[in-house]
Amino acid sequence: GAFLMEKECEVYNKNNKKEQLKPLYDTRDVDRALSYLRGYGYNEKIYLSETVYVKLIPNAHICGDCSIYITYEKDEYTKKTLLYLGDHNYGKKQSKPFTMEWKKEIANKLKPTMIITEATYGGEIQKQENYIDELEKYIMSEVIEKKRTLFIPSFAISRSTEIAYGLKKIWERNEVIRNSDIPIFMCGLMTSKCHRIIGNPKHKCFYDEKWQNEDELFEWDKIRIVDNFKDVQSKCLNQSPKILIASSGMCVGGYSKFLLSCYVTQKNCSILFTGYQAIQSEGRRVLEGEHKTISIDGKVHIIRATVLGSLSMSGHADNKGLVGIFDTMNLHNLKKVLIIHGEDSRKFALKECLDQKFKDSVEVIVPKAKQSFKF
């Protein structure tokens, strides 16, 4: 993120001599921050002081992700707990590859005084289609039949590995695709590093048993990793049919933004998104299709590529899951629920559902900027 921010400021400053931008933080700040990081496993007590400890609870958003359960225990009579749910994937029919699911037997032991929840899809029920079936359909129609490039912007951490997992399953079961010799490129240094980290045997402790024997994915030679700009230009920018996976998933930076600027004007390219597109992101503007052009780094591009939509791959729970996860916990001590991380309409839609659920027994709050809360 720091590197991308530095590069974006550099590009902006070249074209705007009067108004010069500085990044909020740079790679030196990142190096200093990393020196303070420590790694821990799931469900172990991590003492921050004599009276405060933390547990990390797996929640199946991405590999290694967790909810944070903080306990303040002054004495045997004074105990308060805060559960920061974070992003989670509770309630989905499809579990995420290389993750550990939210387990009810663990959740039943949680007795939060306050819960902080996300609201990305508050008030919305997502379609529950199998993303591998969807992806196979698009490869057949766009790449095999129409001989197009299938451009897949994808988040570097976990989502690109999930796409790779789906592609391998498709190659194993679809003889037409397997014999077509379609090249697959995974573009991005961060993407390739994250893919290798997830596949490292020492990190198997962060995903469930059913993913333990999928090691072959990380040695699959069908995927060609491209992690420098010259190779992206030479291998990816041609007219032949291919599949391109590139980060970032919203096309706000990295190789996906560059590739979007190259392919969005081409009729022989189809664009397939893999998750949520934030307001004002390049991905959101292309996906919504309200305009025939898009401005990328100050240059206007006519949209000629086919925009296919988005696969059913979100790592966030829909409204059913956001509300349902509360039923897995012991809520006798719950006093407050804070709703964050989402567009305002989503936050208030979730608040309405939780107000109905808890009646007057729990205070449900959408915080405003600079508000603070005690529990």
Tab-separated table of C-alpha atoms in Angstrom:
chain	number	residue	atom	x	y	z
A	1	GLY	CA	0.000	0.000	0.000
A	2	ALA	CA	2.773	2.440	0.878
A	3	PHE	CA	4.633	1.648	-2.348
A	4	LEU	CA	1.494	2.129	-4.447
A	5	MET	CA	0.709	5.397	-2.673
A	6	GLU	CA	4.229	6.700	-3.306
A	7	LYS	CA	3.984	5.812	-7.013
A	8	GLU	CA	0.530	7.377	-7.387
A	9	CYS	CA	1.760	10.607	-5.783
A	10	GLU	CA	4.778	10.537	-8.066
A	11	VAL	CA	2.585	10.221	-11.180
A	12	TYR	CA	0.202	12.926	-9.946
A	13	ASN	CA	3.020	15.345	-9.099
A	14	LYS	CA	4.537	15.006	-12.577
A	15	ASN	CA	1.259	16.206	-14.112
A	16	ASN	CA	0.428	18.825	-11.455
A	17	LYS	CA	3.374	21.109	-10.776
A	18	LYS	CA	1.417	23.616	-8.678
A	19	GLU	CA	-0.213	21.176	-6.261
A	20	GLN	CA	2.203	18.548	-4.950
A	21	LEU	CA	0.936	15.558	-2.962
A	22	LYS	CA	2.734	13.642	-0.232
A	23	PRO	CA	1.823	10.066	0.704
A	24	LEU	CA	0.179	9.583	4.104
A	25	TYR	CA	2.956	7.109	4.913
A	26	ASP	CA	5.876	5.590	3.020
A	27	THR	CA	7.855	2.348	2.934
A	28	ARG	CA	10.118	3.540	5.766
A	29	ASP	CA	7.050	3.914	8.001
A	30	VAL	CA	6.016	0.385	7.027
A	31	ASP	CA	9.430	-1.021	7.975
A	32	ARG	CA	9.196	0.651	11.396
A	33	ALA	CA	5.650	-0.631	11.927
A	34	LEU	CA	6.636	-4.196	10.956
A	35	SER	CA	9.270	-4.250	13.682
A	36	TYR	CA	6.451	-4.137	16.252
A	37	LEU	CA	4.442	-7.037	14.803
A	38	ARG	CA	4.281	-10.421	16.522
A	39	GLY	CA	2.636	-13.604	15.265
A	40	TYR	CA	0.296	-15.810	17.326
A	41	GLY	CA	-1.902	-18.851	16.778
A	42	TYR	CA	-5.648	-19.208	17.087
A	43	ASN	CA	-7.453	-19.509	20.445
A	44	GLU	CA	-4.452	-18.943	22.724
A	45	LYS	CA	-4.416	-16.393	25.528
A	46	ILE	CA	-2.200	-13.430	24.642
A	47	TYR	CA	-1.595	-11.303	27.730
A	48	LEU	CA	-1.286	-7.545	27.108
A	49	SER	CA	-1.070	-6.833	30.842
A	50	GLU	CA	-1.874	-8.565	34.119
A	51	THR	CA	-5.565	-7.750	33.668
A	52	VAL	CA	-6.050	-7.818	29.876
A	53	TYR	CA	-5.669	-10.709	27.445
A	54	VAL	CA	-6.685	-11.377	23.849
A	55	LYS	CA	-7.793	-14.435	21.904
A	56	LEU	CA	-7.782	-14.671	18.098
A	57	ILE	CA	-10.854	-16.550	16.813
A	58	PRO	CA	-10.824	-17.950	13.215
A	59	ASN	CA	-13.600	-16.505	11.044
A	60	ALA	CA	-13.032	-17.768	7.455
A	61	HIS	CA	-12.691	-14.389	5.743
A	62	ILE	CA	-9.232	-15.128	4.312
A	63	CYS	CA	-6.367	-17.426	5.274
A	64	GLY	CA	-5.125	-16.525	8.764
A	65	ASP	CA	-7.850	-13.964	9.430
A	66	CYS	CA	-9.512	-13.719	12.818
A	67	SER	CA	-11.971	-12.009	15.090
A	68	ILE	CA	-10.429	-10.435	18.206
A	69	TYR	CA	-11.806	-11.269	21.648
A	70	ILE	CA	-10.474	-8.959	24.374
A	71	THR	CA	-11.004	-9.719	28.060
A	72	TYR	CA	-10.478	-7.258	30.923
A	73	GLU	CA	-10.401	-9.140	34.215
A	74	LYS	CA	-9.578	-6.886	37.171
A	75	ASP	CA	-10.583	-9.511	39.743
A	76	GLU	CA	-13.062	-12.370	40.068
A	77	TYR	CA	-15.916	-9.857	40.377
A	78	THR	CA	-14.950	-7.500	37.551
A	79	LYS	CA	-14.824	-8.915	34.022
A	80	LYS	CA	-15.670	-7.228	30.718
A	81	THR	CA	-15.197	-8.503	27.198
A	82	LEU	CA	-15.071	-6.895	23.749
A	83	LEU	CA	-15.495	-8.895	20.539
A	84	TYR	CA	-14.244	-7.231	17.369
A	85	LEU	CA	-15.772	-9.465	14.708
A	86	GLY	CA	-13.872	-7.904	11.819
A	87	ASP	CA	-14.585	-9.135	8.298
A	88	HIS	CA	-16.130	-12.601	8.387
A	89	ASN	CA	-17.817	-15.093	6.111
A	90	TYR	CA	-20.347	-16.685	8.459
A	91	GLY	CA	-23.453	-18.297	6.991
A	92	LYS	CA	-22.195	-19.084	3.482
A	93	LYS	CA	-22.895	-22.430	1.795
A	94	GLN	CA	-19.410	-22.380	0.282
A	95	SER	CA	-16.487	-22.201	2.674
A	96	LYS	CA	-13.458	-20.251	1.507
A	97	PRO	CA	-10.452	-22.320	0.354
A	98	PHE	CA	-7.526	-22.346	2.780
A	99	THR	CA	-9.424	-20.803	5.686
A	100	MET	CA	-10.642	-21.967	9.094
A	101	GLU	CA	-14.357	-21.558	9.660
A	102	TRP	CA	-16.074	-19.836	12.584
A	103	LYS	CA	-16.794	-22.750	14.913
A	104	LYS	CA	-19.923	-22.772	17.060
A	105	GLU	CA	-18.286	-24.837	19.805
A	106	ILE	CA	-15.765	-22.027	20.284
A	107	ALA	CA	-18.282	-19.213	19.760
A	108	ASN	CA	-20.598	-20.670	22.426
A	109	LYS	CA	-17.926	-19.935	25.039
A	110	LEU	CA	-17.726	-16.245	24.080
A	111	LYS	CA	-19.617	-13.908	26.431
A	112	PRO	CA	-19.115	-10.422	24.979
A	113	THR	CA	-20.100	-7.247	26.779
A	114	MET	CA	-19.712	-5.273	23.551
A	115	ILE	CA	-19.519	-6.400	19.911
A	116	ILE	CA	-18.112	-4.418	16.983
A	117	THR	CA	-19.440	-5.742	13.677
A	118	GLU	CA	-18.898	-4.950	10.014
A	119	ALA	CA	-21.794	-4.062	7.688
A	120	THR	CA	-20.431	-4.438	4.153
A	121	TYR	CA	-23.573	-6.246	2.978
A	122	GLY	CA	-26.000	-5.093	5.669
A	123	GLY	CA	-29.597	-5.478	4.464
A	124	GLU	CA	-28.559	-7.515	1.409
A	125	ILE	CA	-28.931	-11.223	0.668
A	126	GLN	CA	-26.232	-12.492	-1.693
A	127	LYS	CA	-26.686	-15.083	-4.393
A	128	GLN	CA	-25.262	-18.440	-3.321
A	129	GLU	CA	-23.894	-19.698	-6.653
A	130	ASN	CA	-20.760	-21.794	-6.963
A	131	TYR	CA	-18.059	-19.454	-8.221
A	132	ILE	CA	-16.166	-22.324	-9.906
A	133	ASP	CA	-19.225	-23.164	-12.048
A	134	GLU	CA	-19.613	-19.470	-12.928
A	135	LEU	CA	-15.935	-19.140	-13.822
A	136	GLU	CA	-16.037	-22.262	-15.995
A	137	LYS	CA	-19.027	-20.868	-17.905
A	138	TYR	CA	-17.205	-17.598	-18.611
A	139	ILE	CA	-14.015	-19.344	-19.732
A	140	MET	CA	-16.013	-21.468	-22.181
A	141	SER	CA	-17.987	-18.547	-23.613
A	142	GLU	CA	-15.401	-15.755	-23.602
A	143	VAL	CA	-12.043	-17.499	-24.068
A	144	ILE	CA	-12.813	-20.786	-25.854
A	145	GLU	CA	-15.678	-19.669	-28.103
A	146	LYS	CA	-15.016	-15.934	-28.612
A	147	LYS	CA	-11.184	-16.146	-28.376
A	148	ARG	CA	-11.000	-13.225	-25.954
A	149	THR	CA	-8.761	-12.239	-23.072
A	150	LEU	CA	-10.504	-12.829	-19.738
A	151	PHE	CA	-9.207	-10.146	-17.362
A	152	ILE	CA	-9.858	-10.919	-13.676
A	153	PRO	CA	-8.952	-8.131	-11.201
A	154	SER	CA	-8.410	-9.886	-7.895
A	155	PHE	CA	-7.306	-9.003	-4.374
A	156	ALA	CA	-3.707	-10.088	-3.831
A	157	ILE	CA	-4.240	-11.646	-0.416
A	158	SER	CA	-6.130	-14.946	-0.591
A	159	ARG	CA	-8.589	-14.064	-3.401
A	160	SER	CA	-6.042	-14.683	-6.171
A	161	THR	CA	-5.225	-18.065	-4.606
A	162	GLU	CA	-8.951	-18.805	-4.502
A	163	ILE	CA	-9.207	-18.023	-8.232
A	164	ALA	CA	-6.208	-20.273	-8.892
A	165	TYR	CA	-7.879	-23.056	-6.890
A	166	GLY	CA	-11.038	-22.705	-8.988
A	167	LEU	CA	-9.070	-22.739	-12.239
A	168	LYS	CA	-7.245	-25.935	-11.269
A	169	LYS	CA	-10.539	-27.666	-10.484
A	170	ILE	CA	-11.912	-26.540	-13.857
A	171	TRP	CA	-8.817	-27.821	-15.689
A	172	GLU	CA	-9.160	-31.185	-13.970
A	173	ARG	CA	-12.806	-31.710	-14.918
A	174	ASN	CA	-13.194	-29.918	-18.292
A	175	GLU	CA	-11.425	-31.710	-21.127
A	176	VAL	CA	-12.129	-28.976	-23.698
A	177	ILE	CA	-10.495	-26.304	-21.544
A	178	ARG	CA	-7.671	-28.622	-20.485
A	179	ASN	CA	-6.731	-29.331	-24.124
A	180	SER	CA	-7.075	-25.719	-25.297
A	181	ASP	CA	-3.609	-24.587	-24.158
A	182	ILE	CA	-4.979	-21.300	-22.756
A	183	PRO	CA	-2.211	-19.446	-20.891
A	184	ILE	CA	-2.942	-18.234	-17.349
A	185	PHE	CA	-0.972	-15.317	-15.929
A	186	MET	CA	-0.950	-14.280	-12.267
A	187	CYS	CA	0.358	-10.703	-12.250
A	188	GLY	CA	1.851	-8.932	-9.257
A	189	LEU	CA	4.734	-9.283	-6.812
A	190	MET	CA	2.460	-9.068	-3.758
A	191	THR	CA	0.033	-11.532	-5.372
A	192	SER	CA	2.726	-14.129	-6.027
A	193	LYS	CA	4.229	-13.712	-2.546
A	194	CYS	CA	0.853	-14.134	-0.846
A	195	HIS	CA	0.114	-17.212	-2.970
A	196	ARG	CA	3.380	-18.830	-1.891
A	197	ILE	CA	2.880	-17.891	1.774
A	198	ILE	CA	-0.556	-19.537	1.873
A	199	GLY	CA	0.943	-22.646	0.276
A	200	ASN	CA	3.809	-22.881	2.758
A	201	PRO	CA	3.309	-26.120	4.769
A	202	LYS	CA	4.018	-24.322	8.064
A	203	HIS	CA	0.879	-22.216	7.537
A	204	LYS	CA	-1.482	-25.197	7.303
A	205	CYS	CA	-2.392	-24.556	10.927
A	206	PHE	CA	-4.429	-21.587	9.679
A	207	TYR	CA	-6.853	-23.600	7.552
A	208	ASP	CA	-9.269	-26.466	8.119
A	209	GLU	CA	-8.596	-30.158	7.543
A	210	LYS	CA	-10.401	-30.270	4.190
A	211	TRP	CA	-7.795	-27.947	2.651
A	212	GLN	CA	-4.739	-29.761	3.997
A	213	ASN	CA	-4.238	-31.993	0.942
A	214	GLU	CA	-4.443	-29.314	-1.759
A	215	ASP	CA	-0.667	-28.806	-1.937
A	216	GLU	CA	-0.556	-29.473	-5.681
A	217	LEU	CA	-2.160	-26.111	-6.373
A	218	PHE	CA	0.976	-24.268	-5.269
A	219	GLU	CA	3.139	-26.315	-7.634
A	220	TRP	CA	0.699	-26.206	-10.569
A	221	ASP	CA	2.785	-25.186	-13.573
A	222	LYS	CA	-0.215	-24.075	-15.645
A	223	ILE	CA	-0.151	-20.719	-13.860
A	224	ARG	CA	2.640	-18.419	-14.991
A	225	ILE	CA	3.591	-15.881	-12.349
A	226	VAL	CA	4.509	-12.436	-13.717
A	227	ASP	CA	5.944	-10.115	-11.094
A	228	ASN	CA	7.724	-7.370	-13.028
A	229	PHE	CA	6.446	-4.656	-15.345
A	230	LYS	CA	8.481	-5.628	-18.424
A	231	ASP	CA	7.093	-9.162	-18.357
A	232	VAL	CA	3.548	-7.858	-17.923
A	233	GLN	CA	4.031	-5.750	-21.048
A	234	SER	CA	5.664	-8.483	-23.129
A	235	LYS	CA	3.519	-11.464	-22.077
A	236	CYS	CA	0.110	-9.992	-21.324
A	237	LEU	CA	-0.443	-7.191	-23.843
A	238	ASN	CA	-1.175	-9.209	-26.971
A	239	GLN	CA	-4.311	-10.188	-28.866
A	240	SER	CA	-4.222	-13.936	-28.150
A	241	PRO	CA	-6.814	-15.565	-25.844
A	242	LYS	CA	-5.634	-15.790	-22.237
A	243	ILE	CA	-6.661	-15.510	-18.595
A	244	LEU	CA	-5.151	-12.678	-16.560
A	245	ILE	CA	-5.357	-12.503	-12.765
A	246	ALA	CA	-4.030	-9.203	-11.388
A	247	SER	CA	-4.276	-7.135	-8.231
A	248	SER	CA	-5.702	-4.910	-6.938
A	249	GLY	CA	-9.234	-6.281	-6.971
A	250	MET	CA	-10.816	-2.836	-7.398
A	251	CYS	CA	-8.292	-1.668	-10.035
A	252	VAL	CA	-7.170	1.217	-7.816
A	253	GLY	CA	-3.484	0.359	-8.149
A	254	GLY	CA	-0.976	-2.302	-9.070
A	255	TYR	CA	-0.931	-4.168	-12.370
A	256	SER	CA	-4.726	-4.433	-12.533
A	257	LYS	CA	-5.032	-0.666	-12.902
A	258	PHE	CA	-2.420	-0.663	-15.665
A	259	LEU	CA	-4.031	-3.639	-17.417
A	260	LEU	CA	-7.468	-2.030	-17.107
A	261	SER	CA	-6.149	1.082	-18.883
A	262	CYS	CA	-4.821	-1.175	-21.664
A	263	TYR	CA	-7.760	-3.564	-22.046
A	264	VAL	CA	-10.833	-1.477	-21.260
A	265	THR	CA	-10.723	0.010	-24.763
A	266	GLN	CA	-10.437	-3.379	-26.514
A	267	LYS	CA	-13.450	-5.298	-27.835
A	268	ASN	CA	-11.606	-8.604	-27.551
A	269	CYS	CA	-11.397	-8.373	-23.739
A	270	SER	CA	-13.938	-9.412	-21.127
A	271	ILE	CA	-13.631	-8.124	-17.553
A	272	LEU	CA	-14.759	-10.265	-14.630
A	273	PHE	CA	-14.652	-8.887	-11.083
A	274	THR	CA	-14.247	-11.043	-7.990
A	275	GLY	CA	-15.669	-9.011	-5.119
A	276	TYR	CA	-16.877	-5.729	-3.674
A	277	GLN	CA	-16.022	-2.553	-5.593
A	278	ALA	CA	-15.774	0.556	-3.401
A	279	ILE	CA	-17.422	3.856	-4.323
A	280	GLN	CA	-15.237	5.938	-6.662
A	281	SER	CA	-12.896	3.036	-7.410
A	282	GLU	CA	-12.068	2.363	-11.060
A	283	GLY	CA	-13.618	-1.071	-10.676
A	284	ARG	CA	-16.908	0.359	-9.401
A	285	ARG	CA	-17.124	2.843	-12.277
A	286	VAL	CA	-16.531	0.143	-14.896
A	287	LEU	CA	-18.888	-2.338	-13.210
A	288	GLU	CA	-21.768	0.138	-12.898
A	289	GLY	CA	-21.427	1.123	-16.565
A	290	GLU	CA	-23.092	4.507	-16.142
A	291	HIS	CA	-20.653	6.168	-18.552
A	292	LYS	CA	-19.128	5.175	-21.883
A	293	THR	CA	-15.721	6.422	-20.787
A	294	ILE	CA	-13.495	6.150	-17.722
A	295	SER	CA	-10.658	8.382	-16.563
A	296	ILE	CA	-7.575	6.499	-15.330
A	297	ASP	CA	-4.658	8.592	-14.037
A	298	GLY	CA	-6.038	11.623	-15.829
A	299	LYS	CA	-6.441	9.929	-19.225
A	300	VAL	CA	-9.884	9.268	-20.686
A	301	HIS	CA	-10.529	5.777	-22.089
A	302	ILE	CA	-13.544	4.674	-24.130
A	303	ILE	CA	-15.045	1.487	-22.628
A	304	ARG	CA	-15.244	-1.108	-25.400
A	305	ALA	CA	-14.494	-4.229	-23.363
A	306	THR	CA	-17.328	-6.509	-22.231
A	307	VAL	CA	-18.050	-6.209	-18.507
A	308	LEU	CA	-19.334	-9.578	-17.296
A	309	GLY	CA	-20.148	-8.601	-13.716
A	310	SER	CA	-18.793	-10.165	-10.535
A	311	LEU	CA	-18.307	-13.751	-9.382
A	312	SER	CA	-20.004	-14.980	-6.191
A	313	MET	CA	-16.766	-14.800	-4.224
A	314	SER	CA	-17.277	-12.247	-1.494
A	315	GLY	CA	-15.428	-12.948	1.736
A	316	HIS	CA	-18.052	-10.971	3.645
A	317	ALA	CA	-21.249	-12.343	5.150
A	318	ASP	CA	-24.542	-11.077	3.793
A	319	ASN	CA	-27.284	-9.750	6.074
A	320	LYS	CA	-28.373	-13.258	7.063
A	321	GLY	CA	-24.838	-14.100	8.168
A	322	LEU	CA	-24.248	-10.744	9.862
A	323	VAL	CA	-27.320	-11.279	12.021
A	324	GLY	CA	-26.973	-15.057	12.328
A	325	ILE	CA	-23.479	-15.003	13.826
A	326	PHE	CA	-24.947	-13.459	16.998
A	327	ASP	CA	-26.920	-16.677	17.587
A	328	THR	CA	-23.687	-18.667	17.923
A	329	MET	CA	-22.574	-16.774	21.057
A	330	ASN	CA	-23.621	-16.419	24.697
A	331	LEU	CA	-25.200	-12.937	24.733
A	332	HIS	CA	-26.423	-12.719	28.342
A	333	ASN	CA	-23.887	-9.982	29.132
A	334	LEU	CA	-24.169	-8.068	25.838
A	335	LYS	CA	-24.862	-4.351	26.345
A	336	LYS	CA	-23.804	-2.630	23.098
A	337	VAL	CA	-23.297	-3.421	19.401
A	338	LEU	CA	-21.307	-0.974	17.260
A	339	ILE	CA	-21.768	-1.147	13.484
A	340	ILE	CA	-18.823	-0.084	11.313
A	341	HIS	CA	-17.171	-0.800	7.937
A	342	GLY	CA	-19.819	-0.220	5.307
A	343	GLU	CA	-21.684	2.378	3.330
A	344	ASP	CA	-24.140	4.313	5.524
A	345	SER	CA	-27.180	2.669	3.932
A	346	ARG	CA	-25.751	-0.771	4.778
A	347	LYS	CA	-24.957	0.170	8.369
A	348	PHE	CA	-28.454	1.456	9.067
A	349	ALA	CA	-30.075	-1.525	7.303
A	350	LEU	CA	-28.167	-3.848	9.631
A	351	LYS	CA	-29.014	-1.668	12.638
A	352	GLU	CA	-32.717	-2.020	11.843
A	353	CYS	CA	-32.398	-5.824	11.749
A	354	LEU	CA	-30.436	-5.967	15.014
A	355	ASP	CA	-32.863	-3.564	16.732
A	356	GLN	CA	-35.677	-5.946	15.833
A	357	LYS	CA	-33.657	-8.904	17.056
A	358	PHE	CA	-32.666	-7.472	20.435
A	359	LYS	CA	-35.718	-5.250	21.051
A	360	ASP	CA	-34.612	-2.955	23.899
A	361	SER	CA	-32.187	-5.355	25.589
A	362	VAL	CA	-29.097	-4.246	23.597
A	363	GLU	CA	-28.115	-0.782	22.398
A	364	VAL	CA	-27.267	-0.876	18.671
A	365	ILE	CA	-25.191	2.100	17.508
A	366	VAL	CA	-23.824	3.402	14.205
A	367	PRO	CA	-20.884	5.473	15.513
A	368	LYS	CA	-20.025	8.915	14.227
A	369	ALA	CA	-16.516	10.208	13.682
A	370	LYS	CA	-14.527	10.775	16.912
A	371	GLN	CA	-17.150	9.138	19.123
A	372	SER	CA	-15.842	6.986	21.960
A	373	PHE	CA	-17.556	4.264	23.968
A	374	LYS	CA	-17.126	2.511	27.305
A	375	PHE	CA	-18.091	-1.066	28.013
